[in-house]
Amino acid sequence: MELLLKPIAYICIFFGMALLKTLGFFKAGESKTISKIYMNFILPSVVVVSFASNPMADTSLFLLIPFALLYGLIPILIVYAFTRKLNKADRAFYMINVSGINIGGFGIPMVQCFLGPAAIIPTCIMDVGNAIMMSGGAYTITATLLHTDENADESGLKKQVLNICRRLFSNVALDVYLLMLVLLILHIHVPESVGTFLSPLSNASAFLSMAMLGTMFEFKADWTFLKSIFKLIGAKLVFCAAGMAFVSFCMPFGWEIKKTAMIVLCCPIGALAPIYTDMCHANGSKASCANSLFILISFCLMTVLSLVLP
């Protein structure tokens, strides 16, 4: 029972914040303020504290970077191949939302809750590859394949690639990931005093991330498009199961790393997916609804896996 208390507490925080938002306790735009605080201060602190507390990470974990990148790329190509009979807007909706996962805002605090700070390092390494798709890679590939951008000539494609690079390196958390990985390669240990200094911010991670997700939760579904949302969720779960099977049977890691990676694969849809869906002239509100529903599914999946996996 004690193992369930933390996830139950997080679910209560999530729904409590969502309820307060519905009652008007939070003003419009305040969720963005919470998100900025979390992504620019709290999450980088969690990363630094984790690396300071666990200096003996294996550099073979870098294999998780291309794995996470392919985990975001391959579903796009598969969905593109199997949705040729659909209209362009529906194809864009499926392609963008089936790609990538929300590791920074959801996966890291949940992994920290279930598996402890040592599991943060492989989670951060996975997010390096995942962030490439989440910061515009999925949008660029979708817009290029479906020709949703009328101005997508060679110069337009170069501009999109430059925008991806700009988004990547303006992401404070990702910059900290990369810095920690460089220090890891150079065998430079982050002083424990740095971890101690940042620990108050790190300890606020779980609460603030759940508060952020709660204030962002929206469920204003038109019942006419729930069918396509359930199809998307089904596809995400299939790709999640395939990714977990690959990690379990093919990745050359110990069981603790494999367990961490499998739990991380259950993270919800990327937070920016509704924005990119709208940019591809698809239904952004449908993407927001799918995102919110998958947050609840991810809660359940990650909780169950953390208890069931040995």
Short mmCIF file of C-alpha atoms in Angstrom, two decimals:
data_model
loop_
_atom_site.label_atom_id
_atom_site.label_comp_id
_atom_site.label_asym_id
_atom_site.label_seq_id
_atom_site.Cartn_x
_atom_site.Cartn_y
_atom_site.Cartn_z
CA MET A 1 0.00 0.00 0.00
CA GLU A 2 2.83 2.40 0.82
CA LEU A 3 4.14 2.06 -2.74
CA LEU A 4 0.86 3.50 -4.02
CA LEU A 5 0.77 6.50 -1.71
CA LYS A 6 3.13 8.68 -3.78
CA PRO A 7 1.42 8.14 -7.15
CA ILE A 8 -1.97 8.63 -5.50
CA ALA A 9 -0.70 11.89 -3.99
CA TYR A 10 0.53 13.04 -7.41
CA ILE A 11 -2.80 12.18 -9.02
CA CYS A 12 -4.57 14.18 -6.30
CA ILE A 13 -2.29 17.16 -6.97
CA PHE A 14 -2.97 16.87 -10.70
CA PHE A 15 -6.76 16.73 -10.36
CA GLY A 16 -6.74 19.31 -7.58
CA MET A 17 -4.98 21.83 -9.82
CA ALA A 18 -7.28 20.97 -12.73
CA LEU A 19 -10.30 21.56 -10.47
CA LEU A 20 -8.92 24.88 -9.21
CA LYS A 21 -8.42 25.96 -12.81
CA THR A 22 -12.02 25.04 -13.64
CA LEU A 23 -13.23 27.05 -10.63
CA GLY A 24 -11.30 30.09 -11.82
CA PHE A 25 -8.59 30.03 -9.15
CA PHE A 26 -5.91 30.30 -11.85
CA LYS A 27 -6.06 33.11 -14.36
CA ALA A 28 -5.41 32.65 -18.06
CA GLY A 29 -1.72 32.31 -18.76
CA GLU A 30 -0.68 31.33 -15.24
CA SER A 31 -0.03 27.75 -16.37
CA LYS A 32 2.60 29.16 -18.74
CA THR A 33 4.29 30.90 -15.80
CA ILE A 34 4.39 27.65 -13.82
CA SER A 35 5.73 25.87 -16.90
CA LYS A 36 8.52 28.42 -17.34
CA ILE A 37 9.58 28.09 -13.69
CA TYR A 38 9.60 24.31 -13.93
CA MET A 39 11.40 23.98 -17.27
CA ASN A 40 14.01 26.71 -16.66
CA PHE A 41 14.81 26.27 -12.96
CA ILE A 42 13.38 23.11 -11.38
CA LEU A 43 14.09 20.56 -14.11
CA PRO A 44 17.73 21.66 -14.69
CA SER A 45 18.26 21.42 -10.92
CA VAL A 46 16.90 17.86 -10.88
CA VAL A 47 19.35 16.92 -13.64
CA VAL A 48 22.38 18.45 -11.90
CA VAL A 49 21.49 16.91 -8.52
CA SER A 50 21.04 13.48 -10.12
CA PHE A 51 24.40 13.62 -11.87
CA ALA A 52 26.09 14.90 -8.71
CA SER A 53 24.60 12.06 -6.65
CA ASN A 54 25.31 9.30 -9.20
CA PRO A 55 28.72 9.90 -10.80
CA MET A 56 29.35 6.34 -12.00
CA ALA A 57 26.93 6.26 -14.95
CA ASP A 58 27.93 3.94 -17.80
CA THR A 59 28.74 5.74 -21.08
CA SER A 60 27.07 2.87 -22.99
CA LEU A 61 23.84 4.61 -21.96
CA PHE A 62 24.46 6.95 -24.89
CA LEU A 63 22.79 4.25 -27.02
CA LEU A 64 19.55 5.55 -25.56
CA ILE A 65 19.92 8.77 -27.59
CA PRO A 66 19.52 7.22 -31.07
CA PHE A 67 16.93 4.82 -29.67
CA ALA A 68 14.77 7.71 -28.41
CA LEU A 69 15.26 9.56 -31.70
CA LEU A 70 14.11 6.53 -33.72
CA TYR A 71 11.23 5.98 -31.30
CA GLY A 72 9.97 9.40 -32.37
CA LEU A 73 10.79 9.04 -36.07
CA ILE A 74 9.65 5.52 -37.02
CA PRO A 75 6.00 5.95 -35.91
CA ILE A 76 5.69 9.02 -38.15
CA LEU A 77 6.86 7.07 -41.19
CA ILE A 78 4.62 4.09 -40.39
CA VAL A 79 1.55 6.28 -39.91
CA TYR A 80 2.40 8.16 -43.12
CA ALA A 81 2.45 4.85 -45.02
CA PHE A 82 -0.81 3.53 -43.54
CA THR A 83 -2.98 6.68 -43.75
CA ARG A 84 -2.82 7.38 -47.48
CA LYS A 85 -6.62 7.22 -47.80
CA LEU A 86 -7.20 9.92 -45.17
CA ASN A 87 -7.32 13.64 -45.83
CA LYS A 88 -4.24 15.73 -45.20
CA ALA A 89 -5.47 17.27 -41.92
CA ASP A 90 -6.20 13.87 -40.35
CA ARG A 91 -2.86 12.49 -41.49
CA ALA A 92 -1.05 15.46 -39.94
CA PHE A 93 -2.95 14.96 -36.66
CA TYR A 94 -1.90 11.32 -36.41
CA MET A 95 1.69 11.81 -37.58
CA ILE A 96 2.58 14.64 -35.20
CA ASN A 97 0.84 13.25 -32.13
CA VAL A 98 2.12 9.69 -32.52
CA SER A 99 5.72 10.91 -32.37
CA GLY A 100 7.77 11.44 -29.23
CA ILE A 101 6.85 11.71 -25.56
CA ASN A 102 6.81 14.26 -22.74
CA ILE A 103 9.88 13.21 -20.74
CA GLY A 104 10.96 16.54 -19.25
CA GLY A 105 7.61 17.68 -17.89
CA PHE A 106 6.18 14.29 -16.96
CA GLY A 107 8.66 11.41 -17.20
CA ILE A 108 11.41 12.77 -14.99
CA PRO A 109 9.28 13.52 -11.89
CA MET A 110 7.42 10.22 -12.25
CA VAL A 111 10.65 8.23 -12.63
CA GLN A 112 12.10 10.10 -9.66
CA CYS A 113 9.04 9.08 -7.65
CA PHE A 114 9.05 5.41 -8.62
CA LEU A 115 12.72 4.56 -9.13
CA GLY A 116 14.72 7.21 -7.26
CA PRO A 117 17.33 9.77 -8.39
CA ALA A 118 19.67 7.22 -9.98
CA ALA A 119 17.08 6.58 -12.71
CA ILE A 120 17.10 10.25 -13.72
CA ILE A 121 20.38 9.90 -15.66
CA PRO A 122 19.16 7.36 -18.26
CA THR A 123 15.89 9.29 -18.44
CA CYS A 124 17.75 12.52 -19.24
CA ILE A 125 19.87 10.75 -21.85
CA MET A 126 16.72 9.45 -23.54
CA ASP A 127 15.30 12.95 -23.57
CA VAL A 128 18.26 14.22 -25.61
CA GLY A 129 17.17 12.10 -28.59
CA ASN A 130 13.48 12.63 -27.87
CA ALA A 131 13.87 16.43 -27.70
CA ILE A 132 15.00 16.59 -31.34
CA MET A 133 11.60 15.31 -32.44
CA MET A 134 9.65 17.24 -29.79
CA SER A 135 11.32 20.59 -30.57
CA GLY A 136 10.17 20.67 -34.18
CA GLY A 137 11.55 17.54 -35.80
CA ALA A 138 8.16 15.82 -35.97
CA TYR A 139 6.54 18.97 -37.35
CA THR A 140 9.22 19.48 -40.00
CA ILE A 141 9.02 15.87 -41.22
CA THR A 142 5.21 15.93 -41.26
CA ALA A 143 5.00 19.28 -43.05
CA THR A 144 7.57 18.12 -45.62
CA LEU A 145 5.94 14.74 -46.33
CA LEU A 146 2.39 16.12 -46.52
CA HIS A 147 3.31 19.47 -48.12
CA THR A 148 1.18 21.33 -45.58
CA ASP A 149 3.40 24.40 -45.92
CA GLU A 150 2.84 26.04 -49.29
CA ASN A 151 6.21 27.74 -48.98
CA ALA A 152 8.12 24.55 -48.12
CA ASP A 153 10.79 24.91 -50.81
CA GLU A 154 14.47 24.24 -50.19
CA SER A 155 15.01 27.57 -48.43
CA GLY A 156 11.88 26.98 -46.34
CA LEU A 157 13.15 23.56 -45.29
CA LYS A 158 16.50 25.05 -44.27
CA LYS A 159 14.65 27.65 -42.22
CA GLN A 160 12.68 24.93 -40.44
CA VAL A 161 15.87 23.01 -39.64
CA LEU A 162 17.45 26.19 -38.26
CA ASN A 163 14.33 26.77 -36.15
CA ILE A 164 14.67 23.26 -34.71
CA CYS A 165 18.29 23.97 -33.77
CA ARG A 166 17.31 27.30 -32.24
CA ARG A 167 14.55 25.67 -30.16
CA LEU A 168 16.86 22.88 -29.06
CA PHE A 169 19.67 25.09 -27.80
CA SER A 170 17.34 27.67 -26.26
CA ASN A 171 15.94 24.86 -24.09
CA VAL A 172 17.67 25.33 -20.71
CA ALA A 173 16.98 21.77 -19.56
CA LEU A 174 18.44 20.27 -22.75
CA ASP A 175 21.50 22.50 -22.48
CA VAL A 176 22.04 21.19 -18.94
CA TYR A 177 21.58 17.60 -20.21
CA LEU A 178 24.29 18.13 -22.81
CA LEU A 179 26.64 19.82 -20.33
CA MET A 180 26.26 16.92 -17.87
CA LEU A 181 26.89 14.39 -20.65
CA VAL A 182 30.06 16.21 -21.70
CA LEU A 183 31.28 16.20 -18.09
CA LEU A 184 30.42 12.50 -17.92
CA ILE A 185 32.50 11.75 -21.02
CA LEU A 186 35.42 13.77 -19.64
CA HIS A 187 35.10 11.97 -16.27
CA ILE A 188 34.54 15.27 -14.48
CA HIS A 189 32.42 14.75 -11.39
CA VAL A 190 29.90 17.41 -10.36
CA PRO A 191 30.76 18.39 -6.76
CA GLU A 192 28.31 17.13 -4.16
CA SER A 193 28.15 20.64 -2.73
CA VAL A 194 26.51 21.79 -5.99
CA GLY A 195 23.91 19.05 -5.61
CA THR A 196 23.31 20.02 -2.00
CA PHE A 197 22.89 23.68 -2.96
CA LEU A 198 20.34 22.85 -5.69
CA SER A 199 18.48 20.16 -3.73
CA PRO A 200 15.70 22.52 -2.49
CA LEU A 201 14.78 23.25 -6.11
CA SER A 202 15.12 19.58 -7.05
CA ASN A 203 12.83 18.49 -4.22
CA ALA A 204 10.08 20.75 -5.60
CA SER A 205 10.10 18.91 -8.92
CA ALA A 206 7.32 16.39 -8.35
CA PHE A 207 4.80 18.85 -6.92
CA LEU A 208 5.44 21.62 -9.45
CA SER A 209 5.36 19.29 -12.46
CA MET A 210 1.99 17.85 -11.37
CA ALA A 211 0.72 21.38 -10.71
CA MET A 212 1.86 22.43 -14.18
CA LEU A 213 0.15 19.48 -15.87
CA GLY A 214 -3.02 20.02 -13.84
CA THR A 215 -3.32 23.65 -14.88
CA MET A 216 -2.73 22.65 -18.51
CA PHE A 217 -5.35 19.87 -18.46
CA GLU A 218 -8.23 20.44 -20.86
CA PHE A 219 -11.05 18.17 -21.89
CA LYS A 220 -13.44 20.00 -24.19
CA ALA A 221 -14.05 17.11 -26.51
CA ASP A 222 -16.45 17.14 -29.40
CA TRP A 223 -17.85 13.60 -29.36
CA THR A 224 -17.63 13.48 -33.16
CA PHE A 225 -13.82 13.37 -33.06
CA LEU A 226 -13.35 11.11 -30.04
CA LYS A 227 -13.15 8.15 -32.43
CA SER A 228 -9.97 9.49 -34.03
CA ILE A 229 -8.54 10.30 -30.57
CA PHE A 230 -9.05 6.69 -29.46
CA LYS A 231 -7.37 5.50 -32.68
CA LEU A 232 -4.39 7.74 -31.89
CA ILE A 233 -4.20 6.43 -28.31
CA GLY A 234 -4.37 2.87 -29.61
CA ALA A 235 -1.52 3.53 -32.04
CA LYS A 236 0.57 5.14 -29.26
CA LEU A 237 0.05 2.12 -27.03
CA VAL A 238 1.06 -0.26 -29.84
CA PHE A 239 4.28 1.67 -30.47
CA CYS A 240 4.89 1.84 -26.71
CA ALA A 241 4.55 -1.94 -26.42
CA ALA A 242 6.88 -2.45 -29.40
CA GLY A 243 9.46 -0.08 -27.88
CA MET A 244 9.29 -1.84 -24.53
CA ALA A 245 9.77 -5.24 -26.20
CA PHE A 246 12.81 -3.91 -28.09
CA VAL A 247 14.32 -2.52 -24.88
CA SER A 248 13.69 -5.73 -22.98
CA PHE A 249 15.10 -8.14 -25.57
CA CYS A 250 17.57 -6.15 -27.66
CA MET A 251 19.17 -3.35 -25.63
CA PRO A 252 22.53 -4.26 -23.95
CA PHE A 253 21.75 -2.90 -20.48
CA GLY A 254 21.18 -4.24 -17.02
CA TRP A 255 17.62 -4.76 -15.84
CA GLU A 256 17.45 -1.53 -13.82
CA ILE A 257 18.21 0.57 -16.94
CA LYS A 258 15.79 -1.47 -19.03
CA LYS A 259 13.05 -1.01 -16.45
CA THR A 260 13.66 2.74 -16.40
CA ALA A 261 13.53 2.97 -20.21
CA MET A 262 10.34 0.91 -20.42
CA ILE A 263 8.59 3.10 -17.86
CA VAL A 264 9.75 6.26 -19.64
CA LEU A 265 8.26 4.99 -22.92
CA CYS A 266 4.83 5.24 -21.26
CA CYS A 267 5.06 9.03 -21.01
CA PRO A 268 2.22 11.05 -22.58
CA ILE A 269 2.20 12.94 -25.86
CA GLY A 270 4.61 15.88 -26.13
CA ALA A 271 3.34 19.16 -24.69
CA LEU A 272 4.02 21.07 -27.94
CA ALA A 273 2.16 18.58 -30.17
CA PRO A 274 -1.14 20.56 -30.20
CA ILE A 275 0.74 23.67 -31.36
CA TYR A 276 2.48 21.83 -34.19
CA THR A 277 -0.79 20.10 -35.10
CA ASP A 278 -2.40 23.49 -35.57
CA MET A 279 0.58 24.72 -37.60
CA CYS A 280 -0.02 21.81 -40.01
CA HIS A 281 -3.64 23.02 -40.49
CA ALA A 282 -5.02 20.10 -38.46
CA ASN A 283 -7.27 20.15 -35.38
CA GLY A 284 -5.22 21.53 -32.50
CA SER A 285 -8.08 21.24 -29.98
CA LYS A 286 -8.39 17.55 -30.82
CA ALA A 287 -4.67 17.16 -30.14
CA SER A 288 -5.07 18.94 -26.77
CA CYS A 289 -7.86 16.57 -25.81
CA ALA A 290 -5.78 13.53 -26.81
CA ASN A 291 -2.85 14.90 -24.84
CA SER A 292 -4.94 15.32 -21.70
CA LEU A 293 -6.44 11.84 -21.96
CA PHE A 294 -3.04 10.26 -22.43
CA ILE A 295 -1.74 11.94 -19.27
CA LEU A 296 -4.26 9.88 -17.30
CA ILE A 297 -3.32 6.72 -19.19
CA SER A 298 0.37 7.37 -18.54
CA PHE A 299 -0.28 7.77 -14.81
CA CYS A 300 -1.88 4.33 -14.74
CA LEU A 301 0.69 2.62 -16.97
CA MET A 302 3.74 3.96 -15.15
CA THR A 303 2.27 3.15 -11.74
CA VAL A 304 1.41 -0.42 -12.75
CA LEU A 305 4.76 -1.06 -14.43
CA SER A 306 6.71 0.26 -11.45
CA LEU A 307 4.87 -2.22 -9.24
CA VAL A 308 4.78 -5.21 -11.61
CA LEU A 309 8.25 -5.13 -13.15
CA PRO A 310 10.75 -6.82 -10.78
#
